[in-house]
PDB file of C-alpha atoms in Angstrom:
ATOM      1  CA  UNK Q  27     -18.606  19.790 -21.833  1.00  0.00           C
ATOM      2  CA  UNK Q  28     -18.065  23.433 -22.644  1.00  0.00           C
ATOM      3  CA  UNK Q  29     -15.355  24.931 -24.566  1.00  0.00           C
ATOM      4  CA  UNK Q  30     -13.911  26.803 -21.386  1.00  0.00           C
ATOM      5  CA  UNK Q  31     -14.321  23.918 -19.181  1.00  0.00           C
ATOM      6  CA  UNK Q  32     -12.502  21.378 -21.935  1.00  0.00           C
ATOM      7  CA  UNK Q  33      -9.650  23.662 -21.798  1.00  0.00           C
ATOM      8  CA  UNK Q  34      -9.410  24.128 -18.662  1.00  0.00           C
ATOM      9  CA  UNK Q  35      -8.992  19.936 -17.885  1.00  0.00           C
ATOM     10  CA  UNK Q  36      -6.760  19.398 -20.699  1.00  0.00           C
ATOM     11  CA  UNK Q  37      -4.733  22.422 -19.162  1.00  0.00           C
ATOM     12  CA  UNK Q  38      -4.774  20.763 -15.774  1.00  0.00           C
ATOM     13  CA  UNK Q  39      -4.153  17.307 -16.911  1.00  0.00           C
ATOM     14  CA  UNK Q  40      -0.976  18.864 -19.341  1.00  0.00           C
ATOM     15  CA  UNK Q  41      -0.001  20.431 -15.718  1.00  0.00           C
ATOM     16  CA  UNK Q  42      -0.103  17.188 -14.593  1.00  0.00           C
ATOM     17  CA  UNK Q  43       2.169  15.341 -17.249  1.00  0.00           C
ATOM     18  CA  UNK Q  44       4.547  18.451 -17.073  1.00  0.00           C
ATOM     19  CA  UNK Q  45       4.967  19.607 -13.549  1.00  0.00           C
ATOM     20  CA  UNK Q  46       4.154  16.570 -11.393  1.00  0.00           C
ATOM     21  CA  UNK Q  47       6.952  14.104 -12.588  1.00  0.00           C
ATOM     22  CA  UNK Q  48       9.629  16.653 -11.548  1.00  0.00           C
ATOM     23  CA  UNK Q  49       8.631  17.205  -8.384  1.00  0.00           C
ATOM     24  CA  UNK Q  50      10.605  15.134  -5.515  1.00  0.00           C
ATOM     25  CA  UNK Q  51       8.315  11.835  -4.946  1.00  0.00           C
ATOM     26  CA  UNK Q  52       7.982  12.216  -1.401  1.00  0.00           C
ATOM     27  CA  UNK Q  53       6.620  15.757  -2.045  1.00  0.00           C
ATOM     28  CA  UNK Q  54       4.273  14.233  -5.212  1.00  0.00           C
ATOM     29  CA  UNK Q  55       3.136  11.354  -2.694  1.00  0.00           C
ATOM     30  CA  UNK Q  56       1.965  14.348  -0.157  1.00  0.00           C
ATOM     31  CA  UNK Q  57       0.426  16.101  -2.559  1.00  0.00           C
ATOM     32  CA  UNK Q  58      -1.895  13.601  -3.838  1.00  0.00           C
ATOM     33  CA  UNK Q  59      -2.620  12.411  -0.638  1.00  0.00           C
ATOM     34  CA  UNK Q  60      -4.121  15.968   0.263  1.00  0.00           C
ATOM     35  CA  UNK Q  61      -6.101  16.245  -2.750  1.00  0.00           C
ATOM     36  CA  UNK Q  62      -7.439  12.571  -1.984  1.00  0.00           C
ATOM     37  CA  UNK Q  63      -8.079  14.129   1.273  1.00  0.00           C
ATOM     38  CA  UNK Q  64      -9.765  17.308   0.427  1.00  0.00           C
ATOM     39  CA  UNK Q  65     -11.947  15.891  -2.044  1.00  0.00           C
ATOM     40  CA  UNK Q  66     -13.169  13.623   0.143  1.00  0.00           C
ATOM     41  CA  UNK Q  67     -13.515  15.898   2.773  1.00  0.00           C
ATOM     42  CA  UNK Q  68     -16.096  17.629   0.378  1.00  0.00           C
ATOM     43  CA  UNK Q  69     -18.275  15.211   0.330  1.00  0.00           C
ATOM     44  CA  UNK Q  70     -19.187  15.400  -3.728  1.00  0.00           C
ATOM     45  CA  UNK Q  71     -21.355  13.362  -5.939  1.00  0.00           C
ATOM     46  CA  UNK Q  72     -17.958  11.041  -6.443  1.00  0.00           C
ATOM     47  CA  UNK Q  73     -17.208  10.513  -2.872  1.00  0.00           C
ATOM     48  CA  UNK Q  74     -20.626   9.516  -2.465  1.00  0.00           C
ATOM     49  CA  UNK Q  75     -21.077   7.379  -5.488  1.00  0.00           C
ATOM     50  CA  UNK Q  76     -18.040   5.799  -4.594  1.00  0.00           C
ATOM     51  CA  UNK Q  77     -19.208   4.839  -0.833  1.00  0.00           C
ATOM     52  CA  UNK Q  78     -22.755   3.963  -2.332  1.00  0.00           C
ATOM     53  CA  UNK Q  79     -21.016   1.305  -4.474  1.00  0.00           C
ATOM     54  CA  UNK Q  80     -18.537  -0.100  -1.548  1.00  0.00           C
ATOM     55  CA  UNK Q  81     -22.271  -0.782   0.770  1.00  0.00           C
ATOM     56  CA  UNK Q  82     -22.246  -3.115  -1.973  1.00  0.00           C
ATOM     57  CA  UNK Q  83     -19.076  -4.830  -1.869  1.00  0.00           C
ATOM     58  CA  UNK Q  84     -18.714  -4.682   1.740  1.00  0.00           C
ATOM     59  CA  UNK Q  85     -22.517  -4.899   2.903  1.00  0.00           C
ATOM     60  CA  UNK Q  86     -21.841  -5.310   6.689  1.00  0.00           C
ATOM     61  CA  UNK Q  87     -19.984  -2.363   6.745  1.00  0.00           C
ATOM     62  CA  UNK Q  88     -21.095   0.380   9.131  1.00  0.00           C
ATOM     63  CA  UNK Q  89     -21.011   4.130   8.515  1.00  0.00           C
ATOM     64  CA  UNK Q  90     -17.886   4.759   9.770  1.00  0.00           C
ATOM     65  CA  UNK Q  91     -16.113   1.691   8.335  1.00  0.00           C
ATOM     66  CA  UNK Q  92     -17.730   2.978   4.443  1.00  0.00           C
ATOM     67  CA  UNK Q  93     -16.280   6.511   5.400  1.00  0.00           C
ATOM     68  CA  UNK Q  94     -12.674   4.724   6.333  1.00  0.00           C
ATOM     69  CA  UNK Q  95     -12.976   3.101   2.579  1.00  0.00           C
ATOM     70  CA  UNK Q  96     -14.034   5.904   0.824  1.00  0.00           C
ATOM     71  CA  UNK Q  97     -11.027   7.838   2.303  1.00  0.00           C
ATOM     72  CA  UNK Q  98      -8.817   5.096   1.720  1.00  0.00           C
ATOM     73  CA  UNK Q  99     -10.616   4.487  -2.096  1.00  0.00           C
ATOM     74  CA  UNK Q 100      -9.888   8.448  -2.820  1.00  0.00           C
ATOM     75  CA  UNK Q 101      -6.025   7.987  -1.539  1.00  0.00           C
ATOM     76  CA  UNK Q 102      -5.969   4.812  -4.116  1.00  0.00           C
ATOM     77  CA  UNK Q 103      -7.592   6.960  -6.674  1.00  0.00           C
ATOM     78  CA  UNK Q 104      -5.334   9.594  -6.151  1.00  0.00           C
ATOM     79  CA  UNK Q 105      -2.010   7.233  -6.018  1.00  0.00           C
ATOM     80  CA  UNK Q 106      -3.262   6.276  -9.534  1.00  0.00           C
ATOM     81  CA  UNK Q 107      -3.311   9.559 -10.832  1.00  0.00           C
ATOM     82  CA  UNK Q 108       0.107  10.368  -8.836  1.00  0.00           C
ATOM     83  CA  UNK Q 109       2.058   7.250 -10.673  1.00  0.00           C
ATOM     84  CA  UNK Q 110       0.397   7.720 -14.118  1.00  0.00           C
ATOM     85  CA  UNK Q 111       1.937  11.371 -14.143  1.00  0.00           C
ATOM     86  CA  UNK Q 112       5.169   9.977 -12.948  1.00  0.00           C
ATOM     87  CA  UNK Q 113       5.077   7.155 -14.687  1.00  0.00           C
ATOM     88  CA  UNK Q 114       6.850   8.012 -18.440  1.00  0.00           C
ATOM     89  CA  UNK Q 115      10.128   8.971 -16.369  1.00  0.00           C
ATOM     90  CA  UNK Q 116      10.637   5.847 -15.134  1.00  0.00           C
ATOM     91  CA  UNK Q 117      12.765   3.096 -16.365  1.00  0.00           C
ATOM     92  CA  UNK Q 118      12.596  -0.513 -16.741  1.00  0.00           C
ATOM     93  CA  UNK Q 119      14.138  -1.597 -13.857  1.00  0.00           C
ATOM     94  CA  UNK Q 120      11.787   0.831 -11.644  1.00  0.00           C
ATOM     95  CA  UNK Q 121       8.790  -0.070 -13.199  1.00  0.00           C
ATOM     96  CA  UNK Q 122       9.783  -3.785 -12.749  1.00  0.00           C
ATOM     97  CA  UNK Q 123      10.072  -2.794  -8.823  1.00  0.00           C
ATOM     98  CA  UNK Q 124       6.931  -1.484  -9.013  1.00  0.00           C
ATOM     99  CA  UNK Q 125       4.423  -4.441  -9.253  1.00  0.00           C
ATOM    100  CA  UNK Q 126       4.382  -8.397  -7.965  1.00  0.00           C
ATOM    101  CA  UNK Q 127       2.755 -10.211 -10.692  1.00  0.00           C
ATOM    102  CA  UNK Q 128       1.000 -13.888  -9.640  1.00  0.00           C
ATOM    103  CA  UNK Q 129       0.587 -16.530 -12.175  1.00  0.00           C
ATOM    104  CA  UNK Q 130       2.433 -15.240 -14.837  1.00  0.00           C
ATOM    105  CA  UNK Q 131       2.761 -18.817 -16.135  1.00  0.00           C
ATOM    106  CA  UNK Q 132      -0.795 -18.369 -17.443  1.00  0.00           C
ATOM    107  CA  UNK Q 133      -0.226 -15.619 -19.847  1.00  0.00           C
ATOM    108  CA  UNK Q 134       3.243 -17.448 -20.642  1.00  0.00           C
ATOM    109  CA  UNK Q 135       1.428 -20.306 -21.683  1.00  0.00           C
ATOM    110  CA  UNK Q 136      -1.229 -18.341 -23.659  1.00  0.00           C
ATOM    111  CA  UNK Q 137       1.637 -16.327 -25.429  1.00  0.00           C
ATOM    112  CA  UNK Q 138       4.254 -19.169 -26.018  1.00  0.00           C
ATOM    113  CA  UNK Q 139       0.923 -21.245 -27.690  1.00  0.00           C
ATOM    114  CA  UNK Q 140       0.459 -18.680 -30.155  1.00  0.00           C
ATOM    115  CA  UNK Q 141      -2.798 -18.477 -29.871  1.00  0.00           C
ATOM    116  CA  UNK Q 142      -3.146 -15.045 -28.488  1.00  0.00           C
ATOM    117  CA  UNK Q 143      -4.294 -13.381 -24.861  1.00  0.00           C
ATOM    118  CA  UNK Q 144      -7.477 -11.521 -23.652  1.00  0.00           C
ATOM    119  CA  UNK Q 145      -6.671  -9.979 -20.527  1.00  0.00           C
ATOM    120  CA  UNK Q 146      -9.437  -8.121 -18.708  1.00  0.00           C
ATOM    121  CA  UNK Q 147      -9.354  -5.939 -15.884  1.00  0.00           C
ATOM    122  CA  UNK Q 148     -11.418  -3.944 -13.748  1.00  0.00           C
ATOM    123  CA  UNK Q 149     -10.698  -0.271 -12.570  1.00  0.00           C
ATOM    124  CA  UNK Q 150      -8.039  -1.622  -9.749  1.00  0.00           C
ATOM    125  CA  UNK Q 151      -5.287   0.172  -8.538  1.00  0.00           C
ATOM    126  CA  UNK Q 152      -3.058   1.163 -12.001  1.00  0.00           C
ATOM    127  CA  UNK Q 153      -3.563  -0.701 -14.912  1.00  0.00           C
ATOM    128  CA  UNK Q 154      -1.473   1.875 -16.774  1.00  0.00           C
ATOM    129  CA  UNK Q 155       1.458   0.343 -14.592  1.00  0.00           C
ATOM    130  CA  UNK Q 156       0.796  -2.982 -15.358  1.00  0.00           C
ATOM    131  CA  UNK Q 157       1.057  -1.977 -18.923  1.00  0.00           C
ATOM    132  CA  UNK Q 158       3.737  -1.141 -18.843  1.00  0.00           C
ATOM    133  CA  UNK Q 159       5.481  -3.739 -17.060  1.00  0.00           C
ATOM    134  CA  UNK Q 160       3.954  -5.927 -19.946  1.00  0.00           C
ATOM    135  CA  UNK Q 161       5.674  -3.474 -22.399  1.00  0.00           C
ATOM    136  CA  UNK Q 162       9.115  -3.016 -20.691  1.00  0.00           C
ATOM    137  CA  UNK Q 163       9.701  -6.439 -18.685  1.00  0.00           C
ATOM    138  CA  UNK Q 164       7.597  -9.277 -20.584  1.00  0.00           C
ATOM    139  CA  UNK Q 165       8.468  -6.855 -24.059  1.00  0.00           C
ATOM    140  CA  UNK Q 166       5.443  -8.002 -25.180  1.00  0.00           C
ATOM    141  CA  UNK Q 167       3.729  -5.222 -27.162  1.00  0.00           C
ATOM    142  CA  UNK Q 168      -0.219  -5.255 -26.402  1.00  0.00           C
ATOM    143  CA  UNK Q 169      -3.309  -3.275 -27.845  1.00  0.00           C
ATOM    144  CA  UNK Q 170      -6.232  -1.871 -25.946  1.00  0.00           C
ATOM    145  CA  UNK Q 171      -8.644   0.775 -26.008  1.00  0.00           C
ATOM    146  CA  UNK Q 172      -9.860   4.365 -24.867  1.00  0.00           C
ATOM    147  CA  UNK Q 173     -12.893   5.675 -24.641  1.00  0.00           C
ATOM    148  CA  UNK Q 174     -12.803   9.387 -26.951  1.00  0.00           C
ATOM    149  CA  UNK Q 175     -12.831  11.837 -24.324  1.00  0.00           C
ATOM    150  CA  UNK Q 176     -13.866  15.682 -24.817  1.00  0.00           C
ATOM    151  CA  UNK Q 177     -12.009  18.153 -25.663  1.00  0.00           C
ATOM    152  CA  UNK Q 178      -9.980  15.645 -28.606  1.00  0.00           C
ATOM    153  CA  UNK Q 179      -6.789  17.472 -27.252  1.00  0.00           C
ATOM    154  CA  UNK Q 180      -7.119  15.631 -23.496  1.00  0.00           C
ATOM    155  CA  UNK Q 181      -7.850  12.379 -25.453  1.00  0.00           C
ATOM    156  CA  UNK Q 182      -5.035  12.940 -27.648  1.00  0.00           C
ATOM    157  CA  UNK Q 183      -2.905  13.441 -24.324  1.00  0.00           C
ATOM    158  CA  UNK Q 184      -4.162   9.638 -23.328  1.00  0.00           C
ATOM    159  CA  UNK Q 185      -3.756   8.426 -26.253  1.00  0.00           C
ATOM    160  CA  UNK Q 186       0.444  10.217 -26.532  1.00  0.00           C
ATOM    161  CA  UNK Q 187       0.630   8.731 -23.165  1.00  0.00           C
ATOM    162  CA  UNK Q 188      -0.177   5.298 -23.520  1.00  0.00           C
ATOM    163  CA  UNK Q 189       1.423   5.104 -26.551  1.00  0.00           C
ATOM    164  CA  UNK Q 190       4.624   5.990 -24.940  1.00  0.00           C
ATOM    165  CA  UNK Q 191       4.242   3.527 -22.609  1.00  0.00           C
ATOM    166  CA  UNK Q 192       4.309   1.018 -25.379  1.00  0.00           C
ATOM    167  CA  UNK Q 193       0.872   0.270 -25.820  1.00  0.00           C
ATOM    168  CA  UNK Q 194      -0.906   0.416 -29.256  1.00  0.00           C
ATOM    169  CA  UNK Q 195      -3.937   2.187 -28.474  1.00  0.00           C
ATOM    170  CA  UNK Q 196      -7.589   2.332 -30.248  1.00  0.00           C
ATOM    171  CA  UNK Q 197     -10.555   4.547 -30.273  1.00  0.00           C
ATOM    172  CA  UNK Q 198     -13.660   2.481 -28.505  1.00  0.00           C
ATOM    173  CA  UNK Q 199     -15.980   4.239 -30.863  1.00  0.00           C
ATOM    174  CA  UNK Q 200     -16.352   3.721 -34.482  1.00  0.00           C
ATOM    175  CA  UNK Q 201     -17.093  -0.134 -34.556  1.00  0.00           C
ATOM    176  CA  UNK Q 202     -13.464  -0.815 -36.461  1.00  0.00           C
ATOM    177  CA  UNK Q 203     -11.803  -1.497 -33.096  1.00  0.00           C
ATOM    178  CA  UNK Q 204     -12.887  -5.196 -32.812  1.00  0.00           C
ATOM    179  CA  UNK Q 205     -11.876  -6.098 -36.014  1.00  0.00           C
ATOM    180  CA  UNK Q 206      -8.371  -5.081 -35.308  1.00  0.00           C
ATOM    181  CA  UNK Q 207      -8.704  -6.529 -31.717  1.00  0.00           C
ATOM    182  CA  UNK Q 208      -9.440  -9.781 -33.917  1.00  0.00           C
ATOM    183  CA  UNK Q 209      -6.633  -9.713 -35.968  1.00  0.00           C
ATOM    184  CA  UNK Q 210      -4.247  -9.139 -33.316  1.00  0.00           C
ATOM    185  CA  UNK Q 211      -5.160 -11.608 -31.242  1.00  0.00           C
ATOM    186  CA  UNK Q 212      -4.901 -14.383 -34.539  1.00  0.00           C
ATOM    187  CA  UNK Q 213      -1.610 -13.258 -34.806  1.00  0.00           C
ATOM    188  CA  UNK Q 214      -1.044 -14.696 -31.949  1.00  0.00           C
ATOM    189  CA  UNK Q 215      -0.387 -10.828 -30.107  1.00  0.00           C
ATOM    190  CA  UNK Q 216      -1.922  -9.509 -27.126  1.00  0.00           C
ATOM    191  CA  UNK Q 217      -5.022  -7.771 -25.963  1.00  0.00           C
ATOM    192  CA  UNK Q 218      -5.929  -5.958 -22.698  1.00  0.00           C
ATOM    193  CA  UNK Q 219      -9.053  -4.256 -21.635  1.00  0.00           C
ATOM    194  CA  UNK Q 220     -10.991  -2.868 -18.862  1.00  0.00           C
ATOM    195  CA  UNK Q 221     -13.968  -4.605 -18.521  1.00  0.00           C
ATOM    196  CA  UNK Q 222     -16.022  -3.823 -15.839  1.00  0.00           C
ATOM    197  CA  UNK Q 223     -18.399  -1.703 -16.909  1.00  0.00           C
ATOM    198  CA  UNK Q 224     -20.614  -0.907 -19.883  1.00  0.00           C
ATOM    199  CA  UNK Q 225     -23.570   1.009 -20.050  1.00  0.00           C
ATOM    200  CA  UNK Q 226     -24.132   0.407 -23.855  1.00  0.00           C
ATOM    201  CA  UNK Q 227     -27.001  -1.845 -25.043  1.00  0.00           C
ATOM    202  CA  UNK Q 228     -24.488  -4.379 -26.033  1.00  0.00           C
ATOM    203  CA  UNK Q 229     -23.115  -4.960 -22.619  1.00  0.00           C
ATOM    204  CA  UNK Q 230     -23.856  -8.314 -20.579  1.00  0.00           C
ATOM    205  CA  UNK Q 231     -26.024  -8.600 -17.565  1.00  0.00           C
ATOM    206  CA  UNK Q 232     -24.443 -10.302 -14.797  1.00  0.00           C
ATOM    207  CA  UNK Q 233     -24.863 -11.507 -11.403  1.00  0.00           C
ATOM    208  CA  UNK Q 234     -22.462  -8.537  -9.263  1.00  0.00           C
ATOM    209  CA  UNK Q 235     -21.928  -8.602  -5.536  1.00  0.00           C
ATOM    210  CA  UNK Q 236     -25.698  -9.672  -5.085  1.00  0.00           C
ATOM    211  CA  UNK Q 237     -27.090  -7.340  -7.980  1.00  0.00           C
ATOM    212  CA  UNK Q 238     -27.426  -6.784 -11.918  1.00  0.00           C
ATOM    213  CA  UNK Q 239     -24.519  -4.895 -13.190  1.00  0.00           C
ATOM    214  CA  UNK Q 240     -23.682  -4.741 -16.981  1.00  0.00           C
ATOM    215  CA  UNK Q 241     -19.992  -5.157 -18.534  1.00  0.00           C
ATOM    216  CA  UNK Q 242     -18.469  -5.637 -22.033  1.00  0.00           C
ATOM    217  CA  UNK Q 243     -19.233  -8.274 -23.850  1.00  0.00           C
ATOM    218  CA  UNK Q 244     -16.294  -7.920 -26.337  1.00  0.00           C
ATOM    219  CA  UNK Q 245     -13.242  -9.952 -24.065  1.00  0.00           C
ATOM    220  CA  UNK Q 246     -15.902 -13.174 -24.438  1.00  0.00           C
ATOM    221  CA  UNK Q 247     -17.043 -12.609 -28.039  1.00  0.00           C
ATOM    222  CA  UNK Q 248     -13.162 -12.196 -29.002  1.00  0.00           C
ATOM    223  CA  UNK Q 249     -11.898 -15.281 -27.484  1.00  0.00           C
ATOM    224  CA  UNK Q 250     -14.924 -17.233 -28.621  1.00  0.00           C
ATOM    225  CA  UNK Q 251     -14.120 -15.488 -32.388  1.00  0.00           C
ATOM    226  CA  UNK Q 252      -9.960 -15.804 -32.397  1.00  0.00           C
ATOM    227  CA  UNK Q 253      -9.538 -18.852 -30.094  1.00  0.00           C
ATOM    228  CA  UNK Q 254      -7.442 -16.876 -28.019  1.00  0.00           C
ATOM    229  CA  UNK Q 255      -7.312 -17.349 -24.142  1.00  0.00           C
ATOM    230  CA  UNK Q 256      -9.453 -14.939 -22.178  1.00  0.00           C
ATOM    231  CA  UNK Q 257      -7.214 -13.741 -18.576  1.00  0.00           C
ATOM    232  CA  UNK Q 258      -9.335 -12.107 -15.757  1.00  0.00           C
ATOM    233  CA  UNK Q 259      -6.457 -10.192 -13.757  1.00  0.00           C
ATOM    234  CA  UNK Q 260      -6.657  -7.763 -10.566  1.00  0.00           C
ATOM    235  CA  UNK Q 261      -4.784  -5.369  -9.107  1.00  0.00           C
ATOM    236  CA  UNK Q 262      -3.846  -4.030  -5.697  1.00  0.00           C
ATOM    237  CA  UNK Q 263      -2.209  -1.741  -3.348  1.00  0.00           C
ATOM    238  CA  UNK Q 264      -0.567  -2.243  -0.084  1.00  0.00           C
ATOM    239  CA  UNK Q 265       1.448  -0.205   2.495  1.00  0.00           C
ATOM    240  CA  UNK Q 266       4.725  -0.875   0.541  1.00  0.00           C
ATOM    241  CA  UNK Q 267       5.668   0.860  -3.179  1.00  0.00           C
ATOM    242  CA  UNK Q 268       4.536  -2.625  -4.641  1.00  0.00           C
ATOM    243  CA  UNK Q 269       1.482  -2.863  -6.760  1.00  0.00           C
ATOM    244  CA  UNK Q 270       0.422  -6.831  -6.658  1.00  0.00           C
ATOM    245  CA  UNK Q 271      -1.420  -8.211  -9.227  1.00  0.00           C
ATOM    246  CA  UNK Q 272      -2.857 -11.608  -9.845  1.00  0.00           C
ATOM    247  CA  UNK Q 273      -3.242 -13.585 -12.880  1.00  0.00           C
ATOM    248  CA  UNK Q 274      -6.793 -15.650 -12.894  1.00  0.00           C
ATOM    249  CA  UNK Q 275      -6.978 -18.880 -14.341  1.00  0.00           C
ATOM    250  CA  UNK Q 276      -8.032 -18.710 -17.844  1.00  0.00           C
ATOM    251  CA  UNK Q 277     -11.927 -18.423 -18.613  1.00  0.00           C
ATOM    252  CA  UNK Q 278     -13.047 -20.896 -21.131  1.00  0.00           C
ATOM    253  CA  UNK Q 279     -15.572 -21.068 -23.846  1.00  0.00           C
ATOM    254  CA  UNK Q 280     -18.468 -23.183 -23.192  1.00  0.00           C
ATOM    255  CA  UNK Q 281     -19.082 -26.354 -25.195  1.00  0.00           C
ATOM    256  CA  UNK Q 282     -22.790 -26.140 -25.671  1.00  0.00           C
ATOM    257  CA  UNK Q 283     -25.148 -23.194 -26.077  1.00  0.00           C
ATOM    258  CA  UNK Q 284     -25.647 -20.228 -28.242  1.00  0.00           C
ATOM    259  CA  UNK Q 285     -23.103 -17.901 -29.002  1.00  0.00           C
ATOM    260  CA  UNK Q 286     -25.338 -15.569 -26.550  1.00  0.00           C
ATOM    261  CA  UNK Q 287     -25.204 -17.727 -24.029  1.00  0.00           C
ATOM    262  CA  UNK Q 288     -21.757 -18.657 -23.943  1.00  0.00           C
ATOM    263  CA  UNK Q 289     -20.838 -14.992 -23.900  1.00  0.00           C
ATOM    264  CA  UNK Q 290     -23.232 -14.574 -20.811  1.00  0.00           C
ATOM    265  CA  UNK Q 291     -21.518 -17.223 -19.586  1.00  0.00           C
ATOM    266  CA  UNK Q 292     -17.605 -16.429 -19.955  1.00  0.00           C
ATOM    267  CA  UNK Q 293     -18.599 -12.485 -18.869  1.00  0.00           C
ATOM    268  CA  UNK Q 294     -19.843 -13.821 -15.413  1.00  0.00           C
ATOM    269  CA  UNK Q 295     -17.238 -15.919 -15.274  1.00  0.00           C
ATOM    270  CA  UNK Q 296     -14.342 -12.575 -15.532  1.00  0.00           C
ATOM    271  CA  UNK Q 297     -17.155 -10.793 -13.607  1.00  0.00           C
ATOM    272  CA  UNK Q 298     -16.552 -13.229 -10.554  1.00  0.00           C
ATOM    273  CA  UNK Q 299     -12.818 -13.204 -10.836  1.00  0.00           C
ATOM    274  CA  UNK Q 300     -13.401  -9.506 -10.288  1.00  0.00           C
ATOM    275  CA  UNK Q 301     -15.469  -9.875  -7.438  1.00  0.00           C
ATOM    276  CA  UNK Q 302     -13.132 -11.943  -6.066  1.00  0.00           C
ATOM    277  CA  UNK Q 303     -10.020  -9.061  -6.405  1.00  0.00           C
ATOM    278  CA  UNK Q 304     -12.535  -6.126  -5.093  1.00  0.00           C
ATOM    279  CA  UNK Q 305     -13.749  -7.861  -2.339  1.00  0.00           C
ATOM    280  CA  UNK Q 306     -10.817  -8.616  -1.236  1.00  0.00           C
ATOM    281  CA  UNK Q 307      -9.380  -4.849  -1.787  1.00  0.00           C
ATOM    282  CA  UNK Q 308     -12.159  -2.254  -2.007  1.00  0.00           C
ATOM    283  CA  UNK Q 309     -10.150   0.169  -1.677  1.00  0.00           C
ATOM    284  CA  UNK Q 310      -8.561  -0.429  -4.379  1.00  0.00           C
ATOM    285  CA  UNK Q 311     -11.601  -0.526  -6.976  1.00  0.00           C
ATOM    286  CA  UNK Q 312     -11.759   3.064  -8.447  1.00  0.00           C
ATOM    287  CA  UNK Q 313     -15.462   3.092  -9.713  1.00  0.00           C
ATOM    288  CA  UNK Q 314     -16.960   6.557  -8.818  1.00  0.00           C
ATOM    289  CA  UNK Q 315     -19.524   6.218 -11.457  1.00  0.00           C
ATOM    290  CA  UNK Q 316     -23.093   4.113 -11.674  1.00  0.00           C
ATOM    291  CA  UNK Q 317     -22.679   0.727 -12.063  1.00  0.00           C
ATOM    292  CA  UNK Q 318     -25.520  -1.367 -10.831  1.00  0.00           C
ATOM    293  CA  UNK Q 319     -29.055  -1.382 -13.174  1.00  0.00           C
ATOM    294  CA  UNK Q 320     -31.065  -0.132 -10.092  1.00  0.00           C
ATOM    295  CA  UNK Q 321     -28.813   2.767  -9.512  1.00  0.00           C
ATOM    296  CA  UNK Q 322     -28.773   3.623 -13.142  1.00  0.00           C
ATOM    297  CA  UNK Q 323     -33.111   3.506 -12.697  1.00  0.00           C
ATOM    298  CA  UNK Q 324     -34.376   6.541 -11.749  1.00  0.00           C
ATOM    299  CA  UNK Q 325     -36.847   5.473 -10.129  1.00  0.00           C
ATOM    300  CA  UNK Q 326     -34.374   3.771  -7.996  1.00  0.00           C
ATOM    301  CA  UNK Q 327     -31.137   5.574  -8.316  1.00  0.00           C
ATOM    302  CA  UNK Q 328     -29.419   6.469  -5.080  1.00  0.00           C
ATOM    303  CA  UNK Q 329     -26.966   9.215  -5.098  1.00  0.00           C
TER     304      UNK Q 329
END
């Protein structure tokens, strides 16, 4: 990224966090949904990615029903970005009233054991939200990670965010983040990541709506390596103000194999609890970017 350009998205994302929040949410709510509209009116390279991957979760789908998800995936996307800039001024009890959480008894039990929590998430509705609702209504402090983003200033405007929202946040590069990962999670604290896609060498190959995708391998390896419970969880949106999200059951460490194989194991396992969540709301799954290994071929890459 250039100079110029890095300045000019940290500007617009510091427009964001600044003027957006004050404006009345009815007018913030039409604003998005123009820009969600517009953008997908154009018809650019993340619009298209974005339908490419939905022909995979919904492979019946005709042309105009991928269109009608790809409009309704960039109003999601957009209601995302619409809540995250709204979401420092809200309090407690609005953030509560903001999301219907589904087997909370899991992480309850995970938590009150002492043993320490792994949730992982895929790029669902807004996981920022249900951060925070973590943070403010469970008061249960949590660590995660963020990718380093250029220019450092808009990372540093993630990380100020997040952090604001409660959440003790760590760079993804550098190698160091694991080990503190680790010794959270023995302390019997609380981890969350999203985990649905990795492109590194050290991501897992699994089995993903009929196709080889690749995703983190670090949720397994750090419940296998802390003892701690590993949580699949997804998100959604509905017609109402009231994010849902659902609690999986809890993913557990093979018996037999090699520590390979039991990680290849437990990742398909969160990969199918995703599955489940996307399939069920496409919409909802924000992934404008490769995924699949034959898209990432070029050879075989489709737009």
């Amino acid at each position: 990224m250039s100079a110029l350009r890095g300045k000019i998205t940290d500007g617009l994302y510091g427009l964001g966090w600044g003027a957006v929040k004050k404006l009345p949410e009815p007018a913030a709510e039409a604003l998005f949904r123009t820009i969600a509209d517009q953008a997908w009116k154009r018809r650019g390279k993340s619009v298209l990615r974005l339908e490419s991957n939905l022909a995979r979760v919904v492979p019946d789908a005709s042309p105009a029903r991928l269109a009608e998800l790809s409009r309704a995936g960039m109003r999601s996307y957009m209601r995302y970005w619409m809540e995250s800039f709204r979401l420092p001024t809200w309090s407690p009890q609005r953030i509560k009233n903001s999301i219907d959480v589904a087997g909370t008894d899991r992480l309850a039990a995970g938590l009150d054991a002492g043993r320490g929590v792994v949730v992982a998430l895929p790029h669902l509705a807004n996981w920022d939200l249900a951060g925070a609702w973590v943070t403010t209504d469970l008061k249960v402090p949590f660590t995660t990670v963020a990718e380093r983003l250029e220019p450092t200033t808009l990372y540093d405007r993630f990380v100020a965010y997040r952090e604001g929202l409660g959440m003790e946040v760590l760079p993804h590069s550098g190698g160091a983040a694991f080990g503190t990962l680790a010794r959270r999670l023995r302390a019997g604290g609380l981890v969350c990541l999203v985990a649905d896609r990795d492109l590194s060498a050290s991501g897992v190959e699994v089995s993903f709506f009929g196709a080889t995708a690749r995703m983190p391998a670090g949720p397994a390896l750090l419940a296998q390596q802390t003892g701690a419970m590993l949580l699949p969880v997804t998100l959604s949106y509905d017609s109402t103000p009231v994010m849902k999200a659902l609690i999986h059951p809890a993913v557990e460490v093979p018996e037999e194999g090699t520590r390979a194989e039991r990680t290849a194991a437990m990742t398909q396992r969160v990969a199918d609890a995703f599955a489940l969540g996307i399939a069920e709301h496409p919409q909802d799954w924000h992934m404008l970017q490769r995924l699949w290994l034959d898209d990432l071929d070029p050879r075989g890459a489709r737009t």
